Coordinates of C-alpha atoms and ligand atoms in Angstrom, one line a residue:
X1 CA 90.2 102.8 84.7
X2 CA 91.7 106.2 85.3
X3 CA 95.4 105.7 86.2
X4 CA 95.8 109.2 87.6
X5 CA 93.3 108.3 90.4
X6 CA 94.8 105.0 91.5
X7 CA 96.7 104.8 94.7
X8 CA 98.1 102.2 97.1
X9 CA 97.1 104.5 100.0
X10 CA 93.9 103.6 101.8
X11 CA 91.7 106.5 103.0
X12 CA 91.3 108.4 105.2
X13 CA 94.9 108.9 105.7
X14 CA 96.6 111.0 108.5
X15 CA 99.9 112.2 107.1
X16 CA 101.1 113.8 110.4
X17 CA 100.4 110.7 112.6
X18 CA 103.0 108.1 112.9
X19 CA 101.3 104.8 112.3
X20 CA 101.8 101.1 112.1
X21 CA 99.6 98.5 110.6
X22 CA 99.4 95.7 113.0
X23 CA 99.1 93.1 110.3
X24 CA 101.1 89.9 110.8
X25 CA 101.2 87.0 113.2
X26 CA 99.8 87.6 116.7
X27 CA 99.7 85.1 119.6
X28 CA 96.4 83.3 119.7
X29 CA 94.3 81.2 122.1
X30 CA 91.0 79.5 121.4
X31 CA 88.7 78.8 124.4
X32 CA 85.6 76.8 123.8
X33 CA 83.9 76.5 127.2
X34 CA 84.5 79.8 128.9
X35 CA 82.0 82.7 128.9
X36 CA 82.8 86.1 127.2
X37 CA 82.6 87.9 130.6
X38 CA 84.3 85.2 132.7
X39 CA 87.9 85.2 131.4
X40 CA 90.8 86.7 133.2
X41 CA 93.1 87.6 130.3
X42 CA 96.0 88.5 132.6
X43 CA 96.7 84.8 133.3
X44 CA 96.1 83.5 129.9
X45 CA 98.7 81.2 128.2
X46 CA 98.8 81.6 124.4
X47 CA 99.5 78.3 122.6
X48 CA 99.1 79.2 118.9
X49 CA 99.7 82.0 116.4
X50 CA 97.1 83.6 114.1
X51 CA 97.5 86.2 111.4
X52 CA 95.7 89.5 111.5
X53 CA 93.5 89.9 109.6
X54 CA 91.9 86.5 109.8
X55 CA 88.7 84.5 110.5
X56 CA 90.2 82.1 113.1
X57 CA 87.4 79.5 112.4
X58 CA 88.3 79.3 108.7
X59 CA 91.6 77.6 109.9
X60 CA 91.6 73.8 110.0
X61 CA 92.4 73.7 113.8
X62 CA 89.3 75.7 114.6
X63 CA 86.9 75.0 111.7
X64 CA 83.3 75.2 112.7
X65 CA 84.1 75.9 116.4
X66 CA 82.4 78.5 118.5
X67 CA 84.0 80.2 121.4
X68 CA 86.6 82.9 122.3
X69 CA 89.3 83.6 119.8
X70 CA 91.9 85.7 121.7
X71 CA 94.6 87.6 119.8
X72 CA 97.7 89.2 121.4
X73 CA 100.6 91.3 120.2
X74 CA 103.1 93.8 121.7
X75 CA 103.2 97.3 120.4
X76 CA 105.6 100.2 120.9
X77 CA 104.1 103.6 121.8
X78 CA 106.6 106.3 122.9
X79 CA 106.3 106.9 126.7
X80 CA 103.8 109.6 127.6
X81 CA 102.3 109.8 124.1
X82 CA 98.6 109.7 123.1
X83 CA 97.6 107.0 120.6
X84 CA 94.6 105.5 119.0
X85 CA 93.8 102.0 117.9
X86 CA 91.6 101.6 114.8
X87 CA 90.1 98.2 114.4
X88 CA 88.6 97.5 110.9
X89 CA 86.3 94.6 112.1
X90 CA 86.3 92.2 115.0
X91 CA 83.7 89.5 114.8
X92 CA 81.2 88.7 116.0
X93 CA 81.9 90.9 119.0
X94 CA 84.9 91.7 121.0
X95 CA 86.7 93.3 124.0
X96 CA 90.0 95.2 123.7
X97 CA 92.6 95.3 126.5
X98 CA 95.9 97.1 126.8
X99 CA 98.2 96.0 129.6
X100 CA 95.4 93.8 131.0
X101 CA 92.9 96.7 131.3
X102 CA 89.8 96.8 129.2
X103 CA 89.8 99.9 126.9
X104 CA 86.9 99.1 124.6
X105 CA 84.2 96.7 123.5
X106 CA 82.3 96.4 120.2
X107 CA 79.2 94.5 119.1
X108 CA 79.0 94.6 115.3
X109 CA 81.0 92.2 113.1
X110 CA 81.6 94.2 110.0
X111 CA 81.9 97.9 111.1
X112 CA 85.1 99.6 112.2
X113 CA 85.7 101.2 115.6
X114 CA 88.4 103.1 117.4
X115 CA 89.8 102.9 121.0
X116 CA 92.0 105.6 122.5
X117 CA 94.9 103.9 124.3
X118 CA 95.6 105.3 127.8
X119 CA 98.9 107.1 128.1
X120 CA 101.7 105.3 129.9
X121 CA 105.3 105.8 130.9
X122 CA 106.1 102.3 129.6
X123 CA 106.7 102.1 125.8
X124 CA 106.1 98.4 125.3
X125 CA 102.4 97.6 125.7
X126 CA 100.5 94.4 125.5
X127 CA 97.4 94.5 123.2
X128 CA 94.8 91.8 123.5
X129 CA 91.7 91.6 121.3
X130 CA 89.2 89.0 122.6
X131 CA 86.7 88.0 119.9
X132 CA 83.7 85.8 120.3
X133 CA 81.8 83.9 117.6
X134 CA 79.1 82.5 119.8
X135 CA 75.5 83.6 119.0
X136 CA 74.2 85.6 122.0
X137 CA 71.2 87.7 121.1
X138 CA 71.4 89.6 124.4
X139 CA 74.9 90.8 123.8
X140 CA 74.8 91.0 120.0
X141 CA 71.4 91.1 118.5
X142 CA 72.5 91.9 115.0
X143 CA 73.5 88.4 113.8
X144 CA 71.8 85.1 114.5
X145 CA 72.1 81.4 113.6
X146 CA 69.1 81.5 111.2
X147 CA 70.9 83.8 108.7
X148 CA 71.7 82.1 105.4
X149 CA 75.4 82.7 105.6
X150 CA 78.0 81.3 107.9
X151 CA 78.9 83.5 110.9
X152 CA 82.7 83.5 111.4
X153 CA 84.8 85.0 114.2
X154 CA 88.1 86.8 114.4
X155 CA 89.8 90.0 113.4
X156 CA 88.5 90.2 109.9
X157 CA 90.0 93.5 108.8
X158 CA 93.2 95.5 109.4
X159 CA 94.2 97.0 112.8
X160 CA 96.0 100.3 112.8
X161 CA 97.9 102.0 115.6
X162 CA 98.2 105.8 115.3
X163 CA 100.5 107.9 117.5
X164 CA 98.6 111.1 117.9
X165 CA 100.3 114.6 117.8
X166 CA 99.6 116.9 120.7
X167 CA 97.1 119.6 120.0
X168 CA 93.9 119.8 118.0
X169 CA 93.0 116.7 116.0
X170 CA 90.8 115.9 113.0
X171 CA 88.2 113.2 113.6
X172 CA 86.4 112.9 110.4
X173 CA 86.3 114.7 107.0
X174 CA 83.3 114.4 104.6
X175 CA 82.9 115.7 101.1
X176 CA 79.5 116.1 99.4
X177 CA 78.9 117.1 95.8
X178 CA 76.4 119.9 95.7
X179 CA 76.4 120.5 91.9
X180 CA 78.3 118.2 89.6
X181 CA 77.9 120.6 86.7
X182 CA 80.1 123.4 88.1
X183 CA 82.0 121.0 90.5
X184 CA 80.7 122.6 93.6
X185 CA 81.1 120.6 96.8
X186 CA 80.8 121.0 100.5
X187 CA 83.4 119.9 103.0
X188 CA 82.6 119.1 106.7
X189 CA 85.5 118.5 109.1
X190 CA 85.0 117.2 112.6
X191 CA 87.7 118.6 114.8
X192 CA 88.6 118.7 118.4
X193 CA 88.9 122.5 118.3
X194 CA 89.0 125.6 116.2
X195 CA 92.2 126.3 114.3
X196 CA 93.4 127.8 111.0
X197 CA 93.0 125.4 108.1
X198 CA 95.1 124.8 105.0
X199 CA 93.2 123.0 102.3
X200 CA 94.8 121.1 99.4
X201 CA 93.0 119.4 96.5
X202 CA 95.0 117.0 94.4
X203 CA 98.2 118.5 95.9
X204 CA 97.4 122.2 95.1
X205 CA 96.8 124.6 97.8
X206 CA 93.3 126.2 97.9
X207 CA 92.8 129.8 98.9
X208 CA 89.3 130.2 97.5
X209 CA 87.3 128.5 100.2
X210 CA 85.3 131.1 102.1
X211 CA 82.6 131.4 104.7
X212 CA 84.1 128.7 106.9
X213 CA 81.6 128.0 109.6
X214 CA 82.7 126.4 112.9
X215 CA 79.8 125.0 114.9
X216 CA 79.5 122.2 117.4
X217 CA 83.0 120.9 116.6
X218 CA 82.4 120.9 112.8
X219 CA 84.0 123.2 110.2
X220 CA 81.9 123.6 107.0
X221 CA 82.7 125.3 103.8
X222 CA 82.1 125.1 100.1
X223 CA 84.4 125.0 97.1
X224 CA 83.7 125.4 93.4
X225 CA 86.5 124.0 91.2
X226 CA 85.3 123.7 87.5
X227 CA 88.7 122.2 86.5
X228 CA 87.9 119.0 88.5
X229 CA 86.6 116.0 86.6
X230 CA 83.4 114.2 87.5
X231 CA 83.3 110.6 88.6
X232 CA 81.3 108.1 86.6
X233 CA 81.4 104.3 85.9
X234 CA 82.9 105.1 82.5
X235 CA 85.5 107.6 83.8
X236 CA 86.0 107.1 87.5
X237 CA 88.0 110.3 88.2
X238 CA 89.0 110.6 91.9
X239 CA 90.4 113.5 93.8
X240 CA 92.1 113.9 97.1
X241 CA 91.5 116.6 99.7
X242 CA 93.9 117.3 102.6
X243 CA 93.1 119.5 105.5
X244 CA 96.0 120.6 107.7
X245 CA 96.0 122.6 110.9
X246 CA 99.8 122.6 111.2
X247 CA 99.6 120.0 113.8
X248 CA 97.3 117.2 112.4
X249 CA 96.3 116.6 108.8
X250 CA 93.7 114.3 107.1
X251 CA 93.6 113.2 103.5
X252 CA 90.4 111.8 102.0
X253 CA 89.6 110.7 98.5
X254 CA 86.3 111.7 96.8
X255 CA 84.6 111.8 93.5
X256 CA 82.4 114.5 92.1
X257 CA 79.0 112.9 91.3
X258 CA 75.4 113.3 92.1
X259 CA 72.8 110.6 92.2
X260 CA 69.0 111.1 92.3
X261 CA 65.8 109.5 90.9
X262 CA 63.6 110.9 88.2
X263 CA 60.6 109.4 86.3
X264 CA 61.3 105.9 87.6
X265 CA 65.0 106.0 86.8
X266 CA 68.3 106.3 88.7
X267 CA 70.2 109.3 87.5
X268 CA 73.9 109.7 87.8
X269 CA 75.2 113.2 86.9
X270 CA 72.1 113.8 84.8
X271 CA 72.2 110.4 82.9
X272 CA 69.9 107.5 83.5
X273 CA 71.8 104.4 84.5
X274 CA 70.9 100.7 84.5
X275 CA 72.5 98.7 87.3
X276 CA 73.7 95.3 86.1
X277 CA 75.5 93.1 88.6
X278 CA 75.5 90.7 91.5
X279 CA 75.0 90.4 95.2
X280 CA 78.3 89.5 96.8
X281 CA 79.2 87.9 100.1
X282 CA 82.7 88.2 101.4
X283 CA 83.8 84.6 101.6
X284 CA 86.1 81.9 100.6
X285 CA 86.5 78.4 102.1
X286 CA 90.0 79.0 103.1
X287 CA 89.7 82.5 104.5
X288 CA 86.1 83.0 105.5
X289 CA 85.3 86.7 105.1
X290 CA 88.9 87.8 105.8
X291 CA 89.8 87.8 102.1
X292 CA 93.3 88.5 101.0
X293 CA 93.7 91.6 98.9
X294 CA 94.4 89.5 95.8
X295 CA 91.0 87.8 96.1
X296 CA 89.2 91.1 96.6
X297 CA 90.8 92.4 93.4
X298 CA 90.2 89.1 91.5
X299 CA 86.5 89.3 92.4
X300 CA 86.2 92.7 90.9
X301 CA 88.0 91.6 87.8
X302 CA 85.6 88.7 87.4
X303 CA 82.6 91.1 87.9
X304 CA 84.1 93.6 85.4
X305 CA 84.7 90.8 82.9
X306 CA 81.0 89.8 83.1
X307 CA 80.1 93.3 82.1
X308 CA 78.8 94.3 85.5
X309 CA 78.7 97.9 86.7
X310 CA 76.9 97.1 90.1
X311 CA 77.5 95.2 93.3
X312 CA 75.1 94.8 96.2
X313 CA 77.2 94.2 99.3
X314 CA 75.1 91.5 100.9
X315 CA 74.3 91.5 103.8
X316 CA 76.7 93.7 105.7
X317 CA 79.2 96.6 105.0
X318 CA 82.0 95.4 102.8
X319 CA 85.7 95.7 103.2
X320 CA 87.0 99.3 102.7
X321 CA 89.7 97.9 100.4
X322 CA 86.9 96.5 98.2
X323 CA 85.1 99.9 98.2
X324 CA 88.4 101.7 97.3
X325 CA 88.7 99.4 94.3
X326 CA 85.1 100.0 93.4
X327 CA 85.8 103.7 93.4
X328 CA 88.8 103.1 91.1
X329 CA 87.1 100.6 88.8
X330 CA 83.9 102.7 88.5
X331 CA 81.5 100.2 90.1
X332 CA 78.2 101.3 91.6
X333 CA 77.5 99.9 95.1
X334 CA 74.4 99.2 97.2
X335 CA 75.9 99.1 100.7
X336 CA 73.8 97.5 103.4
X337 CA 74.0 97.0 107.1
X338 CA 73.9 93.6 108.8
X339 CA 70.4 92.1 108.6
X340 CA 68.6 89.0 107.5
X341 CA 65.0 88.1 107.8
X342 CA 64.3 89.8 111.1
X343 CA 60.8 89.6 112.6
X344 CA 58.4 91.8 114.5
X345 CA 59.8 90.6 117.8
X346 CA 63.1 92.1 116.8
X347 CA 61.6 95.5 115.8
X348 CA 59.7 95.7 119.0
X349 CA 62.9 95.2 121.0
X350 CA 64.5 98.6 121.8
X351 CA 68.0 97.0 122.2
X352 CA 67.8 95.6 118.7
X353 CA 66.7 98.9 117.3
X354 CA 69.5 100.7 119.1
X355 CA 72.1 98.2 117.9
X356 CA 70.7 98.7 114.3
X357 CA 71.0 102.5 114.7
X358 CA 74.6 102.2 116.0
X359 CA 75.8 100.0 113.2
X360 CA 74.1 102.2 110.7
X361 CA 76.0 105.3 111.9
X362 CA 79.3 103.3 111.9
X363 CA 78.7 102.1 108.4
X364 CA 77.8 105.6 107.1
X365 CA 80.8 107.3 108.7
X366 CA 83.2 104.6 107.5
X367 CA 82.3 104.7 103.8
X368 CA 81.0 108.3 103.5
X369 CA 83.4 109.5 100.8
X370 CA 83.2 106.6 98.5
X371 CA 81.6 107.8 95.2
X372 CA 80.9 104.2 94.3
X373 CA 78.2 103.9 97.0
X374 CA 75.0 105.3 95.5
X375 CA 72.5 103.7 97.9
X376 CA 72.3 102.5 101.4
X377 CA 70.0 99.8 102.6
X378 CA 69.2 97.9 105.8
X379 CA 67.3 94.9 107.1
X380 CA 67.4 92.6 104.2
X381 CA 64.1 90.7 104.0
X382 CA 62.9 92.0 107.3
X383 CA 59.2 91.7 108.2
X384 CA 58.2 94.8 106.3
X385 CA 54.5 93.8 105.9
X386 CA 53.7 94.3 109.6
X387 CA 52.4 97.5 111.1
X388 CA 54.4 96.7 114.3
X389 CA 57.7 97.0 112.3
X390 CA 56.9 100.6 111.2
X391 CA 58.7 102.4 114.0
X392 CA 62.0 100.6 113.4
X393 CA 61.8 101.0 109.6
X394 CA 61.0 104.7 109.9
X395 CA 63.7 105.3 112.4
X396 CA 66.4 103.7 110.2
X397 CA 65.1 105.5 107.1
X398 CA 65.2 108.9 108.9
X399 CA 68.6 108.1 110.4
X400 CA 70.2 107.4 107.0
X401 CA 68.5 110.4 105.4
X402 CA 69.8 112.7 108.2
X403 CA 73.3 111.3 108.3
X404 CA 73.8 110.8 104.5
X405 CA 71.4 113.1 102.7
X406 CA 73.1 112.8 99.3
X407 CA 72.5 109.1 98.7
X408 CA 69.4 107.0 97.9
X409 CA 67.7 105.0 100.6
X410 CA 66.3 101.5 100.2
X411 CA 66.0 98.1 101.6
X412 CA 65.7 94.7 99.9
X413 CA 62.1 93.4 100.5
X414 CA 60.7 89.9 99.9
X415 CA 57.1 91.0 100.9
X416 CA 56.1 92.0 97.5
X417 CA 53.0 94.2 97.4
X418 CA 52.3 93.5 101.0
X419 CA 55.2 95.6 102.0
X420 CA 54.0 98.6 103.9
X421 CA 56.9 101.0 103.7
X422 CA 57.7 101.2 100.0
X423 CA 56.3 104.8 99.8
X424 CA 59.1 106.0 102.1
X425 CA 62.1 104.9 100.2
X426 CA 63.8 106.2 97.0
X427 CA 64.3 102.9 95.2
X428 CA 62.1 99.8 95.3
X429 CA 64.2 96.7 95.7
X430 CA 62.5 93.3 95.5
X431 CA 64.1 89.9 96.2
X432 CA 62.2 87.5 94.1
X433 CA 62.8 83.8 93.1
X434 CA 60.1 82.9 90.5
X435 CA 61.0 79.7 88.8
X436 CA 63.1 78.6 91.8
X437 CA 61.1 78.7 94.9
X438 CA 57.9 77.8 93.0
X439 CA 54.4 77.9 94.3
X440 CA 53.3 74.9 92.3
X441 CA 55.8 72.1 93.0
X442 CA 54.3 69.9 90.2
X443 CA 54.9 72.6 87.5
X444 CA 57.3 71.0 85.0
X445 CA 58.4 74.3 83.4
X446 CA 59.0 76.6 86.2
X447 CA 61.2 78.8 84.0
X448 CA 58.0 80.1 82.5
X449 CA 57.1 81.7 85.8
X450 CA 59.9 84.2 85.7
X451 CA 58.8 86.9 83.2
X452 CA 55.1 87.0 84.1
X453 CA 56.1 87.4 87.8
X454 CA 58.3 90.4 87.1
X455 CA 55.6 91.9 84.9
X456 CA 53.1 91.3 87.6
X457 CA 55.2 93.3 90.2
X458 CA 55.8 96.1 87.7
X459 CA 52.1 96.4 87.0
X460 CA 51.2 96.2 90.7
X461 CA 53.7 98.9 91.6
X462 CA 52.2 101.1 89.0
X463 CA 48.7 100.5 90.3
X464 CA 49.9 101.5 93.8
X465 CA 51.3 104.7 92.4
X466 CA 54.9 103.7 92.7
X467 CA 56.0 103.8 89.0
X468 CA 57.9 107.0 89.7
X469 CA 60.3 105.2 91.9
X470 CA 63.0 103.2 90.2
X471 CA 62.6 99.4 90.5
X472 CA 65.5 97.0 91.1
X473 CA 65.5 93.3 91.4
X474 CA 67.8 93.1 94.4
X475 CA 68.0 89.3 94.3
X476 CA 66.9 86.6 91.8
X477 CA 68.7 83.4 91.0
X478 CA 68.8 79.6 90.9
X479 CA 71.0 77.1 92.6
X480 CA 73.5 75.1 90.5
X481 CA 76.0 72.6 91.8
X482 CA 79.4 73.2 90.1
X483 CA 80.0 70.5 87.6
X484 CA 76.5 69.0 87.8
X485 CA 75.5 68.9 84.2
X486 CA 72.1 67.5 83.2
X487 CA 70.5 66.7 79.8
X488 CA 67.0 67.4 81.1
X489 CA 68.0 70.7 82.6
X490 CA 66.7 69.8 86.1
X491 CA 67.0 72.0 89.2
X492 CA 70.5 72.1 90.7
X493 CA 72.1 71.7 87.2
X494 CA 74.3 74.3 85.6
X495 CA 72.0 74.1 82.6
X496 CA 69.0 75.1 84.7
X497 CA 70.8 78.1 86.2
X498 CA 72.0 79.1 82.8
X499 CA 68.6 79.1 81.3
X500 CA 67.2 80.8 84.3
X501 CA 69.7 83.7 84.3
X502 CA 69.4 84.1 80.5
X503 CA 65.7 84.8 80.9
X504 CA 66.3 87.2 83.8
X505 CA 69.2 89.2 82.3
X506 CA 67.4 89.6 78.9
X507 CA 64.3 90.8 80.7
X508 CA 66.3 93.3 82.8
X509 CA 68.2 94.8 79.9
X510 CA 65.1 95.0 77.6
X511 CA 62.5 96.4 80.0
X512 CA 63.0 100.1 80.5
X513 CA 60.8 99.9 83.7
X514 CA 63.6 97.9 85.4
X515 CA 66.4 100.1 86.7
X516 CA 68.7 97.2 87.6
X517 CA 69.4 93.8 88.9
X518 CA 71.7 92.3 91.6
X519 CA 71.7 88.6 90.6
X520 CA 71.8 86.2 93.5
X521 CA 74.7 85.6 93.6
X522 CA 78.3 86.2 92.6
X523 CA 79.8 83.0 94.1
X524 CA 78.7 80.1 96.3
X525 CA 79.0 80.8 100.0
X526 CA 79.1 78.6 103.1
X527 CA 75.9 78.6 105.1
X528 CA 74.1 76.7 107.9
X529 CA 75.7 73.9 109.9
X530 CA 72.2 73.0 111.1
X531 CA 69.4 71.0 109.5
X532 CA 68.4 74.2 107.7
X533 CA 71.1 73.0 105.2
X534 CA 68.7 70.4 104.0
X535 CA 67.7 72.9 101.3
X536 CA 71.3 73.9 100.9
X537 CA 73.3 70.9 99.4
X538 CA 76.9 70.8 100.7
X539 CA 75.7 73.3 103.3
X540 CA 76.5 76.0 100.7
X541 CA 74.2 78.5 99.1
X542 CA 74.8 77.3 95.5
X543 CA 73.2 80.1 93.6
X544 CA 76.7 81.6 92.7
X545 CA 77.5 81.8 89.0
X546 CA 81.0 80.9 90.2
X547 CA 81.6 78.3 92.9
X548 CA 83.3 79.2 96.2
X549 CA 86.7 78.8 94.6
X550 CA 85.6 81.2 91.8
X551 CA 85.4 78.4 89.2
X552 CA 82.8 79.5 86.5
X553 CA 79.5 77.7 86.0
X554 CA 77.8 77.7 82.6
X555 CA 75.8 80.8 83.4
X556 CA 78.8 83.1 83.6
X557 CA 79.2 83.3 79.8
X558 CA 75.5 83.9 79.2
X559 CA 75.4 86.7 81.8
X560 CA 78.5 88.2 80.3
X561 CA 77.1 88.1 76.8
X562 CA 73.9 89.9 77.8
X563 CA 75.4 92.4 80.2
X564 CA 78.2 93.3 77.9
X565 CA 75.8 93.6 75.0
X566 CA 74.0 96.4 76.8
X567 CA 75.2 99.9 76.6
X568 CA 72.8 102.3 78.4
X569 CA 74.4 105.4 77.0
X570 CA 74.7 104.2 73.4
X571 CA 72.1 106.4 71.8
X572 CA 72.5 109.6 73.9
Ligands
ADA601 C1 67.1 85.5 100.4 C2 68.3 86.1 101.2 C3 69.6 85.6 100.7 C4 69.5 84.1 100.3 C5 68.5 83.8 99.3 C6 68.3 82.4 98.9 O1 66.5 86.2 99.5 O2 68.2 87.5 101.1 O3 70.6 85.8 101.7 O4 69.3 83.4 101.5 O5 67.2 84.2 99.9 O6 69.3 81.8 98.4 O7 67.3 81.8 99.1

């Protein structure tokens, strides 16, 4: 890790704005029987307290309950001043009220949003965030009960209050590497108006930026600073850029790195990389997805210890604190939007497509400057073998390419060679479970299925003319119940999972046609409360190499040995 780049500040950061993190205990009320649009919050009596951030239904009093989780606190905003509320994630959907008046609503569990707070002559203001964890496709089509991970509710991520200075403000700052060799990069600044800009990189004032263009509320200019260091997994150098108009300022952190594909490989700053890692859900039995910072850090330490350089954030955008740490530790990330096994009926529904597009834009804007993110994906295991899905898939591919042209685009497919849209993406990602979900249930040695199946896909992709695209196994794994040891190495034993993952990991590191793997999965996660759990003992997805408390199963050591033994840059 590169000490010079580490920081306790999270980004973007607005040094001129007075701000408060609204973390801490809020008043709380849970209501099971009342509708999301029926409640009059002005008469509500709060009878409990709940921390922010939190998943309220991870707490014993509300475990497994579905309804409204209403959080309230009082905030101080100087009279007559403009302010902005930034909400990291409020799940599954929410309404925001200040002094009893609705100021915003949001329908996406894991993406951030902002609400301007109306100016008032009163300085003490009542802030209420009403979350709802009830499935309601009409309101919130992005998340449904058939998804194989538990849908929690609450304010999962931090809430920030920013007091805004009068005058022109910065909305968003983006930095893109144009050429890593001479450290040339482009800066785009969304601003509420044209002003003179001062630009600082790593604390030194820059005078060499020229040709500033201001068009449609966006400043654009390029900088070339050969003295800057590049970002890579081995040396994750990070830099800060501050823009200042004398009134407002914004600091972002970025890395100089370029990613592209060439001859079936993923290239990072001109070197081929093999991605070795896991799919990771944000979850813990005690906290749900609102993980304490300590746990986020511990997860990354565990991944690093297993020799991983890659994480797939399944199946929704991950916590920005996690992404900040991935930047600092040098992890490579596949970020994906919320999606799981959606069908043609979804893709034919314009409201669904619109909700997908909206969350995609929110995801991209939130994580744009993280060098760790090298690819973006969407619609995990959607019905990508049907012609009727084409319009939705194409619309999301184009949207990502237009909003984030410097990253790779993909989606995790479980349709194998029947998938219709592989030609349109940069990296082929297949979720496959040979040797676990077997075709022949009488087969006594299902582990023997694994390698031939992977070879089959590689050969078929080549026949289809897709060998030029990097191939990643975006999911593969086997369930193991923690502590269940078995001398005949039967399914659900730690032994079976261990043997399974040894075969997979060896194959991935040895076969140059495979650009990477995201093993399914990092740790066990809570899933269905319905009879769907009949294939999920304990109602957990047990394919973690750690259990839900991060206790290691047998396979951890084997994965570690194989991943750590592999050094992709050894002979270069
Ligand atoms: C799918 C899905 C995962 C998980 C996995 C499994 O591939 O993408 O979320 O459900 O299957 O364990 O079967």
